[in-house]
């Protein structure tokens, strides 16, 4: 039984760098200046996040393993007792980076294996997967408690046809047969062995302020389950706010607790609770439609009204 006190948020997304060694078509370029979070700022963020978030995700934009001090940043999380989750394309695995991912504080590693086909449509996926398989074998032996996900988040995209090749190689490597029938509305994961799973999902469009307004109604888990911090210390409500279009504050000027209790954050929460989207970016977010069922229930319970 876990006797640790519950935290207000499930996750904090900390963007340790917005630079990536790939450019996937499903991941739009970052318009902000390229940068990496300095260790001193990271230590401040994690110290303040420790009582607030149950887990830190070392990604928002960028490839986290590209940070030159990645191992040291994992150690900072360990010092504050904050479990780590990471999403990586896996191309920079090996050496000290793999060792850092096997440390006890790391709770989950997500490999975006769909990224290979998106970047190298004509190349053999075998060598790429071989390094990921080597890491996974070590994790299964040395860290059987570590969750490892192979993400295929490209259903509905032009490169989804290559998923069959990836699944076949996973089956051969681990001596399993994977159920190919996927309905992500019901079940997204297929267990392979131990705590290794294939994780499927559909593609989505990143919201942007110059995109079309989709709806003034909806709800979201932003600011109830998660929030994000960009490389420069800007706090955002959501892991999809890649440009900081809804800045709530900056940790250089206020603490995380102060920012999350600020007027803009409170107004967003009130809106979500009423099934209303008060921010322009939220009204242009197609991902929010995944919560339409809850939004309809909220709208029926509360008449439409301006959020103040």
PDB file of C-alpha atoms in Angstrom:
ATOM      1  CA  UNK A   1       0.000   0.000   0.000  1.00  0.00           C
ATOM      2  CA  UNK A   2       1.275   3.466  -0.948  1.00  0.00           C
ATOM      3  CA  UNK A   3       1.073   5.758   2.082  1.00  0.00           C
ATOM      4  CA  UNK A   4       2.510   8.787   0.307  1.00  0.00           C
ATOM      5  CA  UNK A   5       0.178  11.806   0.361  1.00  0.00           C
ATOM      6  CA  UNK A   6      -1.681  12.545  -2.856  1.00  0.00           C
ATOM      7  CA  UNK A   7      -0.339  15.408  -4.960  1.00  0.00           C
ATOM      8  CA  UNK A   8      -2.586  18.081  -6.526  1.00  0.00           C
ATOM      9  CA  UNK A   9      -1.333  17.255 -10.042  1.00  0.00           C
ATOM     10  CA  UNK A  10      -0.586  13.958 -11.753  1.00  0.00           C
ATOM     11  CA  UNK A  11       2.180  15.365 -13.935  1.00  0.00           C
ATOM     12  CA  UNK A  12       4.331  18.378 -14.607  1.00  0.00           C
ATOM     13  CA  UNK A  13       5.824  18.569 -18.090  1.00  0.00           C
ATOM     14  CA  UNK A  14       9.246  20.193 -17.929  1.00  0.00           C
ATOM     15  CA  UNK A  15      10.736  21.107 -21.282  1.00  0.00           C
ATOM     16  CA  UNK A  16      14.447  20.579 -20.686  1.00  0.00           C
ATOM     17  CA  UNK A  17      15.133  21.456 -24.312  1.00  0.00           C
ATOM     18  CA  UNK A  18      13.097  22.398 -27.368  1.00  0.00           C
ATOM     19  CA  UNK A  19      15.746  21.129 -29.780  1.00  0.00           C
ATOM     20  CA  UNK A  20      15.273  17.787 -31.551  1.00  0.00           C
ATOM     21  CA  UNK A  21      17.581  15.758 -33.755  1.00  0.00           C
ATOM     22  CA  UNK A  22      14.613  14.752 -35.942  1.00  0.00           C
ATOM     23  CA  UNK A  23      11.775  16.671 -37.580  1.00  0.00           C
ATOM     24  CA  UNK A  24       8.650  14.544 -37.640  1.00  0.00           C
ATOM     25  CA  UNK A  25       5.712  15.676 -39.754  1.00  0.00           C
ATOM     26  CA  UNK A  26       3.374  15.134 -36.796  1.00  0.00           C
ATOM     27  CA  UNK A  27       5.487  17.391 -34.555  1.00  0.00           C
ATOM     28  CA  UNK A  28       5.528  20.976 -35.893  1.00  0.00           C
ATOM     29  CA  UNK A  29       8.684  23.096 -35.712  1.00  0.00           C
ATOM     30  CA  UNK A  30       9.160  25.251 -32.643  1.00  0.00           C
ATOM     31  CA  UNK A  31       8.842  28.941 -33.467  1.00  0.00           C
ATOM     32  CA  UNK A  32      10.436  30.076 -30.206  1.00  0.00           C
ATOM     33  CA  UNK A  33      14.183  30.426 -30.119  1.00  0.00           C
ATOM     34  CA  UNK A  34      16.045  27.158 -29.684  1.00  0.00           C
ATOM     35  CA  UNK A  35      17.189  26.564 -26.144  1.00  0.00           C
ATOM     36  CA  UNK A  36      17.856  24.182 -23.277  1.00  0.00           C
ATOM     37  CA  UNK A  37      16.852  24.641 -19.663  1.00  0.00           C
ATOM     38  CA  UNK A  38      19.774  25.491 -17.421  1.00  0.00           C
ATOM     39  CA  UNK A  39      20.423  23.159 -14.544  1.00  0.00           C
ATOM     40  CA  UNK A  40      19.927  25.898 -11.942  1.00  0.00           C
ATOM     41  CA  UNK A  41      16.465  26.695 -13.282  1.00  0.00           C
ATOM     42  CA  UNK A  42      15.629  23.000 -13.492  1.00  0.00           C
ATOM     43  CA  UNK A  43      16.584  22.524  -9.836  1.00  0.00           C
ATOM     44  CA  UNK A  44      14.303  25.418  -8.875  1.00  0.00           C
ATOM     45  CA  UNK A  45      11.399  23.972 -10.862  1.00  0.00           C
ATOM     46  CA  UNK A  46      11.779  20.459  -9.452  1.00  0.00           C
ATOM     47  CA  UNK A  47      12.144  21.676  -5.867  1.00  0.00           C
ATOM     48  CA  UNK A  48       8.906  23.635  -6.220  1.00  0.00           C
ATOM     49  CA  UNK A  49       7.148  20.848  -8.140  1.00  0.00           C
ATOM     50  CA  UNK A  50       7.968  18.116  -5.613  1.00  0.00           C
ATOM     51  CA  UNK A  51       4.985  18.852  -3.315  1.00  0.00           C
ATOM     52  CA  UNK A  52       2.692  19.584  -6.274  1.00  0.00           C
ATOM     53  CA  UNK A  53       3.143  16.839  -8.866  1.00  0.00           C
ATOM     54  CA  UNK A  54       3.248  13.067  -8.554  1.00  0.00           C
ATOM     55  CA  UNK A  55       5.519  12.737 -11.581  1.00  0.00           C
ATOM     56  CA  UNK A  56       7.722  14.891 -13.805  1.00  0.00           C
ATOM     57  CA  UNK A  57       7.746  14.332 -17.560  1.00  0.00           C
ATOM     58  CA  UNK A  58      11.024  15.535 -19.034  1.00  0.00           C
ATOM     59  CA  UNK A  59       9.522  16.460 -22.364  1.00  0.00           C
ATOM     60  CA  UNK A  60       7.198  18.934 -23.972  1.00  0.00           C
ATOM     61  CA  UNK A  61       8.928  19.912 -27.191  1.00  0.00           C
ATOM     62  CA  UNK A  62      12.381  18.702 -28.192  1.00  0.00           C
ATOM     63  CA  UNK A  63      14.295  15.461 -27.653  1.00  0.00           C
ATOM     64  CA  UNK A  64      15.160  15.163 -23.945  1.00  0.00           C
ATOM     65  CA  UNK A  65      18.116  12.824 -24.479  1.00  0.00           C
ATOM     66  CA  UNK A  66      19.788  15.610 -26.476  1.00  0.00           C
ATOM     67  CA  UNK A  67      20.321  17.617 -23.274  1.00  0.00           C
ATOM     68  CA  UNK A  68      24.056  17.421 -22.449  1.00  0.00           C
ATOM     69  CA  UNK A  69      23.309  17.148 -18.708  1.00  0.00           C
ATOM     70  CA  UNK A  70      20.466  14.655 -18.987  1.00  0.00           C
ATOM     71  CA  UNK A  71      21.879  12.285 -16.372  1.00  0.00           C
ATOM     72  CA  UNK A  72      22.440  15.118 -13.918  1.00  0.00           C
ATOM     73  CA  UNK A  73      18.843  16.301 -14.382  1.00  0.00           C
ATOM     74  CA  UNK A  74      17.580  12.815 -13.566  1.00  0.00           C
ATOM     75  CA  UNK A  75      19.710  12.944 -10.409  1.00  0.00           C
ATOM     76  CA  UNK A  76      18.036  16.227  -9.420  1.00  0.00           C
ATOM     77  CA  UNK A  77      14.650  14.515  -9.663  1.00  0.00           C
ATOM     78  CA  UNK A  78      15.949  11.653  -7.532  1.00  0.00           C
ATOM     79  CA  UNK A  79      17.236  14.066  -4.890  1.00  0.00           C
ATOM     80  CA  UNK A  80      13.741  15.544  -4.568  1.00  0.00           C
ATOM     81  CA  UNK A  81      11.964  12.195  -4.793  1.00  0.00           C
ATOM     82  CA  UNK A  82      10.009  13.035  -7.954  1.00  0.00           C
ATOM     83  CA  UNK A  83       9.498  10.027 -10.275  1.00  0.00           C
ATOM     84  CA  UNK A  84      10.477  10.614 -13.901  1.00  0.00           C
ATOM     85  CA  UNK A  85       8.654   9.831 -17.121  1.00  0.00           C
ATOM     86  CA  UNK A  86      10.179  10.476 -20.510  1.00  0.00           C
ATOM     87  CA  UNK A  87       9.163  10.366 -24.167  1.00  0.00           C
ATOM     88  CA  UNK A  88      12.036   9.927 -26.606  1.00  0.00           C
ATOM     89  CA  UNK A  89      12.498   9.002 -30.242  1.00  0.00           C
ATOM     90  CA  UNK A  90      15.185   6.562 -29.097  1.00  0.00           C
ATOM     91  CA  UNK A  91      17.815   7.506 -31.666  1.00  0.00           C
ATOM     92  CA  UNK A  92      20.244   8.782 -29.001  1.00  0.00           C
ATOM     93  CA  UNK A  93      20.138   5.708 -26.775  1.00  0.00           C
ATOM     94  CA  UNK A  94      23.314   4.152 -25.483  1.00  0.00           C
ATOM     95  CA  UNK A  95      26.075   4.816 -22.988  1.00  0.00           C
ATOM     96  CA  UNK A  96      25.384   7.241 -20.165  1.00  0.00           C
ATOM     97  CA  UNK A  97      21.922   8.095 -21.485  1.00  0.00           C
ATOM     98  CA  UNK A  98      20.736   4.504 -21.211  1.00  0.00           C
ATOM     99  CA  UNK A  99      22.278   4.223 -17.757  1.00  0.00           C
ATOM    100  CA  UNK A 100      20.365   7.318 -16.648  1.00  0.00           C
ATOM    101  CA  UNK A 101      17.091   5.845 -17.913  1.00  0.00           C
ATOM    102  CA  UNK A 102      17.664   2.730 -15.811  1.00  0.00           C
ATOM    103  CA  UNK A 103      18.008   4.629 -12.537  1.00  0.00           C
ATOM    104  CA  UNK A 104      15.402   3.791  -9.887  1.00  0.00           C
ATOM    105  CA  UNK A 105      13.751   7.227 -10.015  1.00  0.00           C
ATOM    106  CA  UNK A 106      12.700   6.668 -13.652  1.00  0.00           C
ATOM    107  CA  UNK A 107       9.180   5.233 -13.650  1.00  0.00           C
ATOM    108  CA  UNK A 108       8.310   5.102 -17.347  1.00  0.00           C
ATOM    109  CA  UNK A 109      10.078   5.369 -20.697  1.00  0.00           C
ATOM    110  CA  UNK A 110       8.021   5.960 -23.845  1.00  0.00           C
ATOM    111  CA  UNK A 111       9.678   5.314 -27.195  1.00  0.00           C
ATOM    112  CA  UNK A 112       7.991   7.127 -30.086  1.00  0.00           C
ATOM    113  CA  UNK A 113       8.796   4.364 -32.561  1.00  0.00           C
ATOM    114  CA  UNK A 114       6.447   5.926 -35.120  1.00  0.00           C
ATOM    115  CA  UNK A 115       9.063   8.676 -35.489  1.00  0.00           C
ATOM    116  CA  UNK A 116      11.389   6.481 -37.566  1.00  0.00           C
ATOM    117  CA  UNK A 117       8.992   5.910 -40.454  1.00  0.00           C
ATOM    118  CA  UNK A 118       8.021   9.579 -40.365  1.00  0.00           C
ATOM    119  CA  UNK A 119      11.659  10.646 -40.839  1.00  0.00           C
ATOM    120  CA  UNK A 120      13.183   7.770 -42.814  1.00  0.00           C
ATOM    121  CA  UNK A 121      10.414   6.273 -44.978  1.00  0.00           C
ATOM    122  CA  UNK A 122      12.792   4.295 -47.175  1.00  0.00           C
ATOM    123  CA  UNK A 123      15.169   2.920 -44.537  1.00  0.00           C
ATOM    124  CA  UNK A 124      15.259  -0.390 -42.710  1.00  0.00           C
ATOM    125  CA  UNK A 125      13.785   0.005 -39.238  1.00  0.00           C
ATOM    126  CA  UNK A 126      15.829  -2.942 -37.937  1.00  0.00           C
ATOM    127  CA  UNK A 127      18.990  -1.162 -36.679  1.00  0.00           C
ATOM    128  CA  UNK A 128      16.876   1.529 -35.015  1.00  0.00           C
ATOM    129  CA  UNK A 129      14.726  -0.999 -33.182  1.00  0.00           C
ATOM    130  CA  UNK A 130      17.751  -3.131 -32.266  1.00  0.00           C
ATOM    131  CA  UNK A 131      19.098  -0.430 -29.925  1.00  0.00           C
ATOM    132  CA  UNK A 132      15.674   0.032 -28.351  1.00  0.00           C
ATOM    133  CA  UNK A 133      15.365  -3.738 -27.925  1.00  0.00           C
ATOM    134  CA  UNK A 134      18.779  -3.867 -26.219  1.00  0.00           C
ATOM    135  CA  UNK A 135      17.686  -1.229 -23.744  1.00  0.00           C
ATOM    136  CA  UNK A 136      14.387  -3.001 -23.170  1.00  0.00           C
ATOM    137  CA  UNK A 137      16.121  -6.318 -22.479  1.00  0.00           C
ATOM    138  CA  UNK A 138      18.229  -4.619 -19.830  1.00  0.00           C
ATOM    139  CA  UNK A 139      15.176  -2.935 -18.342  1.00  0.00           C
ATOM    140  CA  UNK A 140      13.284  -6.222 -18.118  1.00  0.00           C
ATOM    141  CA  UNK A 141      16.240  -7.831 -16.343  1.00  0.00           C
ATOM    142  CA  UNK A 142      17.501  -4.972 -14.166  1.00  0.00           C
ATOM    143  CA  UNK A 143      14.385  -2.822 -13.694  1.00  0.00           C
ATOM    144  CA  UNK A 144      11.343  -5.115 -13.952  1.00  0.00           C
ATOM    145  CA  UNK A 145       9.297  -2.351 -12.286  1.00  0.00           C
ATOM    146  CA  UNK A 146      10.049   0.113 -15.122  1.00  0.00           C
ATOM    147  CA  UNK A 147       7.198   0.681 -17.561  1.00  0.00           C
ATOM    148  CA  UNK A 148       8.351   0.764 -21.196  1.00  0.00           C
ATOM    149  CA  UNK A 149       5.968   1.764 -23.984  1.00  0.00           C
ATOM    150  CA  UNK A 150       6.561   1.519 -27.708  1.00  0.00           C
ATOM    151  CA  UNK A 151       4.308   4.239 -29.078  1.00  0.00           C
ATOM    152  CA  UNK A 152       2.603   3.953 -32.445  1.00  0.00           C
ATOM    153  CA  UNK A 153       0.674   7.202 -32.348  1.00  0.00           C
ATOM    154  CA  UNK A 154       0.143   7.423 -36.090  1.00  0.00           C
ATOM    155  CA  UNK A 155      -3.162   5.639 -36.670  1.00  0.00           C
ATOM    156  CA  UNK A 156      -4.944   7.373 -39.504  1.00  0.00           C
ATOM    157  CA  UNK A 157      -1.690   8.756 -40.927  1.00  0.00           C
ATOM    158  CA  UNK A 158       0.052   7.860 -44.178  1.00  0.00           C
ATOM    159  CA  UNK A 159       2.928   6.121 -42.368  1.00  0.00           C
ATOM    160  CA  UNK A 160       0.678   3.854 -40.253  1.00  0.00           C
ATOM    161  CA  UNK A 161       1.052   1.067 -42.820  1.00  0.00           C
ATOM    162  CA  UNK A 162       4.599   0.504 -41.548  1.00  0.00           C
ATOM    163  CA  UNK A 163       3.291  -0.370 -38.093  1.00  0.00           C
ATOM    164  CA  UNK A 164       2.871  -3.994 -39.169  1.00  0.00           C
ATOM    165  CA  UNK A 165       6.628  -4.269 -39.717  1.00  0.00           C
ATOM    166  CA  UNK A 166       7.364  -2.823 -36.277  1.00  0.00           C
ATOM    167  CA  UNK A 167       4.868  -5.159 -34.604  1.00  0.00           C
ATOM    168  CA  UNK A 168       6.301  -8.174 -36.440  1.00  0.00           C
ATOM    169  CA  UNK A 169       9.813  -7.351 -35.241  1.00  0.00           C
ATOM    170  CA  UNK A 170       8.547  -6.932 -31.670  1.00  0.00           C
ATOM    171  CA  UNK A 171       6.860 -10.333 -31.910  1.00  0.00           C
ATOM    172  CA  UNK A 172      10.049 -11.995 -33.147  1.00  0.00           C
ATOM    173  CA  UNK A 173      12.262 -10.282 -30.574  1.00  0.00           C
ATOM    174  CA  UNK A 174      10.154 -11.186 -27.554  1.00  0.00           C
ATOM    175  CA  UNK A 175       8.537 -14.408 -28.778  1.00  0.00           C
ATOM    176  CA  UNK A 176       4.954 -13.194 -28.522  1.00  0.00           C
ATOM    177  CA  UNK A 177       1.887 -12.755 -30.697  1.00  0.00           C
ATOM    178  CA  UNK A 178       0.329  -9.301 -30.512  1.00  0.00           C
ATOM    179  CA  UNK A 179      -3.380  -8.769 -31.036  1.00  0.00           C
ATOM    180  CA  UNK A 180      -3.532  -6.551 -34.133  1.00  0.00           C
ATOM    181  CA  UNK A 181      -7.153  -5.497 -33.607  1.00  0.00           C
ATOM    182  CA  UNK A 182      -6.878  -1.957 -32.253  1.00  0.00           C
ATOM    183  CA  UNK A 183      -9.791   0.243 -31.217  1.00  0.00           C
ATOM    184  CA  UNK A 184      -8.232   3.137 -29.327  1.00  0.00           C
ATOM    185  CA  UNK A 185     -11.652   4.241 -28.082  1.00  0.00           C
ATOM    186  CA  UNK A 186     -11.735   1.106 -25.948  1.00  0.00           C
ATOM    187  CA  UNK A 187      -8.151   0.061 -25.328  1.00  0.00           C
ATOM    188  CA  UNK A 188      -4.894   1.644 -26.433  1.00  0.00           C
ATOM    189  CA  UNK A 189      -2.265  -0.696 -24.992  1.00  0.00           C
ATOM    190  CA  UNK A 190      -1.219  -4.213 -25.899  1.00  0.00           C
ATOM    191  CA  UNK A 191       1.018  -5.890 -23.340  1.00  0.00           C
ATOM    192  CA  UNK A 192       4.071  -7.595 -24.827  1.00  0.00           C
ATOM    193  CA  UNK A 193       5.911  -8.986 -21.799  1.00  0.00           C
ATOM    194  CA  UNK A 194       6.597  -7.835 -18.267  1.00  0.00           C
ATOM    195  CA  UNK A 195       5.904  -4.107 -18.171  1.00  0.00           C
ATOM    196  CA  UNK A 196       6.603  -3.643 -21.878  1.00  0.00           C
ATOM    197  CA  UNK A 197       3.603  -2.612 -23.978  1.00  0.00           C
ATOM    198  CA  UNK A 198       2.757  -1.404 -27.441  1.00  0.00           C
ATOM    199  CA  UNK A 199       0.715   1.780 -27.168  1.00  0.00           C
ATOM    200  CA  UNK A 200      -1.510   2.891 -30.036  1.00  0.00           C
ATOM    201  CA  UNK A 201      -3.238   6.190 -30.684  1.00  0.00           C
ATOM    202  CA  UNK A 202      -4.485   8.355 -33.515  1.00  0.00           C
ATOM    203  CA  UNK A 203      -2.672  11.367 -34.842  1.00  0.00           C
ATOM    204  CA  UNK A 204      -3.752  14.803 -33.717  1.00  0.00           C
ATOM    205  CA  UNK A 205      -3.127  18.364 -34.821  1.00  0.00           C
ATOM    206  CA  UNK A 206      -1.248  20.664 -32.480  1.00  0.00           C
ATOM    207  CA  UNK A 207      -3.365  23.714 -31.611  1.00  0.00           C
ATOM    208  CA  UNK A 208      -2.220  27.111 -32.818  1.00  0.00           C
ATOM    209  CA  UNK A 209      -3.608  30.602 -32.391  1.00  0.00           C
ATOM    210  CA  UNK A 210      -3.904  31.168 -36.141  1.00  0.00           C
ATOM    211  CA  UNK A 211      -5.939  27.992 -36.566  1.00  0.00           C
ATOM    212  CA  UNK A 212      -9.727  27.907 -36.996  1.00  0.00           C
ATOM    213  CA  UNK A 213     -11.892  28.178 -33.902  1.00  0.00           C
ATOM    214  CA  UNK A 214     -13.512  24.783 -33.375  1.00  0.00           C
ATOM    215  CA  UNK A 215     -15.819  25.383 -30.423  1.00  0.00           C
ATOM    216  CA  UNK A 216     -16.303  27.637 -27.397  1.00  0.00           C
ATOM    217  CA  UNK A 217     -17.351  24.592 -25.399  1.00  0.00           C
ATOM    218  CA  UNK A 218     -15.263  21.778 -24.015  1.00  0.00           C
ATOM    219  CA  UNK A 219     -13.220  20.648 -21.067  1.00  0.00           C
ATOM    220  CA  UNK A 220      -9.695  19.455 -20.444  1.00  0.00           C
ATOM    221  CA  UNK A 221      -7.393  17.924 -17.853  1.00  0.00           C
ATOM    222  CA  UNK A 222      -5.070  20.929 -18.077  1.00  0.00           C
ATOM    223  CA  UNK A 223      -4.597  22.598 -14.679  1.00  0.00           C
ATOM    224  CA  UNK A 224      -6.460  19.782 -12.942  1.00  0.00           C
ATOM    225  CA  UNK A 225      -4.106  16.910 -13.768  1.00  0.00           C
ATOM    226  CA  UNK A 226      -1.126  18.579 -15.452  1.00  0.00           C
ATOM    227  CA  UNK A 227       0.719  21.735 -16.393  1.00  0.00           C
ATOM    228  CA  UNK A 228       3.958  22.558 -18.170  1.00  0.00           C
ATOM    229  CA  UNK A 229       7.128  24.626 -17.845  1.00  0.00           C
ATOM    230  CA  UNK A 230       9.016  25.736 -20.959  1.00  0.00           C
ATOM    231  CA  UNK A 231      12.791  26.077 -21.243  1.00  0.00           C
ATOM    232  CA  UNK A 232      12.730  29.773 -20.284  1.00  0.00           C
ATOM    233  CA  UNK A 233      10.630  29.186 -17.160  1.00  0.00           C
ATOM    234  CA  UNK A 234       7.269  30.118 -18.690  1.00  0.00           C
ATOM    235  CA  UNK A 235       4.465  28.115 -17.085  1.00  0.00           C
ATOM    236  CA  UNK A 236       1.714  26.856 -19.386  1.00  0.00           C
ATOM    237  CA  UNK A 237      -1.540  25.084 -18.656  1.00  0.00           C
ATOM    238  CA  UNK A 238      -0.980  22.300 -21.123  1.00  0.00           C
ATOM    239  CA  UNK A 239       1.629  20.034 -22.693  1.00  0.00           C
ATOM    240  CA  UNK A 240       0.279  20.977 -26.149  1.00  0.00           C
ATOM    241  CA  UNK A 241       0.945  24.697 -25.729  1.00  0.00           C
ATOM    242  CA  UNK A 242       4.203  24.421 -27.627  1.00  0.00           C
ATOM    243  CA  UNK A 243       4.724  28.174 -28.081  1.00  0.00           C
ATOM    244  CA  UNK A 244       3.584  29.335 -24.650  1.00  0.00           C
ATOM    245  CA  UNK A 245       0.458  30.953 -26.103  1.00  0.00           C
ATOM    246  CA  UNK A 246      -1.301  30.816 -22.718  1.00  0.00           C
ATOM    247  CA  UNK A 247       1.456  31.920 -20.324  1.00  0.00           C
ATOM    248  CA  UNK A 248       0.390  31.775 -16.695  1.00  0.00           C
ATOM    249  CA  UNK A 249       3.591  33.277 -15.330  1.00  0.00           C
ATOM    250  CA  UNK A 250       7.301  32.596 -15.112  1.00  0.00           C
ATOM    251  CA  UNK A 251       9.240  30.835 -12.364  1.00  0.00           C
ATOM    252  CA  UNK A 252      11.919  33.516 -12.576  1.00  0.00           C
ATOM    253  CA  UNK A 253       9.341  35.921 -11.137  1.00  0.00           C
ATOM    254  CA  UNK A 254       6.948  33.794  -9.046  1.00  0.00           C
ATOM    255  CA  UNK A 255       6.804  30.348  -7.493  1.00  0.00           C
ATOM    256  CA  UNK A 256       4.908  27.552  -9.206  1.00  0.00           C
ATOM    257  CA  UNK A 257       2.318  27.581  -6.426  1.00  0.00           C
ATOM    258  CA  UNK A 258       1.709  31.312  -6.905  1.00  0.00           C
ATOM    259  CA  UNK A 259       1.448  30.967 -10.675  1.00  0.00           C
ATOM    260  CA  UNK A 260      -0.975  28.036 -10.524  1.00  0.00           C
ATOM    261  CA  UNK A 261      -3.167  30.016  -8.131  1.00  0.00           C
ATOM    262  CA  UNK A 262      -3.058  33.108 -10.327  1.00  0.00           C
ATOM    263  CA  UNK A 263      -6.119  34.699 -11.907  1.00  0.00           C
ATOM    264  CA  UNK A 264      -5.564  33.348 -15.421  1.00  0.00           C
ATOM    265  CA  UNK A 265      -5.151  29.785 -14.144  1.00  0.00           C
ATOM    266  CA  UNK A 266      -8.218  30.069 -11.909  1.00  0.00           C
ATOM    267  CA  UNK A 267     -10.293  31.427 -14.784  1.00  0.00           C
ATOM    268  CA  UNK A 268      -9.282  28.522 -17.023  1.00  0.00           C
ATOM    269  CA  UNK A 269     -10.198  26.013 -14.311  1.00  0.00           C
ATOM    270  CA  UNK A 270     -13.599  27.611 -13.778  1.00  0.00           C
ATOM    271  CA  UNK A 271     -14.230  27.432 -17.503  1.00  0.00           C
ATOM    272  CA  UNK A 272     -13.269  23.766 -17.770  1.00  0.00           C
ATOM    273  CA  UNK A 273     -15.509  22.967 -14.785  1.00  0.00           C
ATOM    274  CA  UNK A 274     -18.441  24.578 -16.645  1.00  0.00           C
ATOM    275  CA  UNK A 275     -17.615  23.043 -20.021  1.00  0.00           C
ATOM    276  CA  UNK A 276     -16.465  26.398 -21.404  1.00  0.00           C
ATOM    277  CA  UNK A 277     -13.181  27.194 -23.157  1.00  0.00           C
ATOM    278  CA  UNK A 278     -12.040  30.655 -22.125  1.00  0.00           C
ATOM    279  CA  UNK A 279      -8.679  30.718 -23.933  1.00  0.00           C
ATOM    280  CA  UNK A 280      -8.292  31.231 -27.675  1.00  0.00           C
ATOM    281  CA  UNK A 281      -5.819  28.346 -27.962  1.00  0.00           C
ATOM    282  CA  UNK A 282      -8.210  25.939 -26.234  1.00  0.00           C
ATOM    283  CA  UNK A 283     -10.998  26.891 -28.653  1.00  0.00           C
ATOM    284  CA  UNK A 284      -8.683  25.859 -31.488  1.00  0.00           C
ATOM    285  CA  UNK A 285      -7.580  22.539 -29.988  1.00  0.00           C
ATOM    286  CA  UNK A 286      -8.871  19.357 -31.616  1.00  0.00           C
ATOM    287  CA  UNK A 287      -7.408  17.192 -28.840  1.00  0.00           C
ATOM    288  CA  UNK A 288     -10.047  18.605 -26.493  1.00  0.00           C
ATOM    289  CA  UNK A 289     -12.699  16.736 -28.491  1.00  0.00           C
ATOM    290  CA  UNK A 290     -11.457  13.558 -26.800  1.00  0.00           C
ATOM    291  CA  UNK A 291     -13.188  14.826 -23.661  1.00  0.00           C
ATOM    292  CA  UNK A 292     -16.474  15.658 -25.420  1.00  0.00           C
ATOM    293  CA  UNK A 293     -18.528  13.239 -23.328  1.00  0.00           C
ATOM    294  CA  UNK A 294     -17.588  14.979 -20.095  1.00  0.00           C
ATOM    295  CA  UNK A 295     -18.015  18.398 -21.705  1.00  0.00           C
ATOM    296  CA  UNK A 296     -21.589  17.566 -22.729  1.00  0.00           C
ATOM    297  CA  UNK A 297     -22.420  16.472 -19.197  1.00  0.00           C
ATOM    298  CA  UNK A 298     -21.006  19.711 -17.807  1.00  0.00           C
ATOM    299  CA  UNK A 299     -22.908  21.793 -20.353  1.00  0.00           C
ATOM    300  CA  UNK A 300     -26.191  20.114 -19.460  1.00  0.00           C
ATOM    301  CA  UNK A 301     -25.546  20.697 -15.783  1.00  0.00           C
ATOM    302  CA  UNK A 302     -24.699  24.382 -16.202  1.00  0.00           C
ATOM    303  CA  UNK A 303     -26.251  26.920 -18.587  1.00  0.00           C
ATOM    304  CA  UNK A 304     -23.886  28.797 -20.861  1.00  0.00           C
ATOM    305  CA  UNK A 305     -22.488  31.885 -19.180  1.00  0.00           C
ATOM    306  CA  UNK A 306     -19.440  34.058 -19.353  1.00  0.00           C
ATOM    307  CA  UNK A 307     -16.595  32.991 -17.102  1.00  0.00           C
ATOM    308  CA  UNK A 308     -15.264  35.823 -14.999  1.00  0.00           C
TER     309      UNK A 308
END
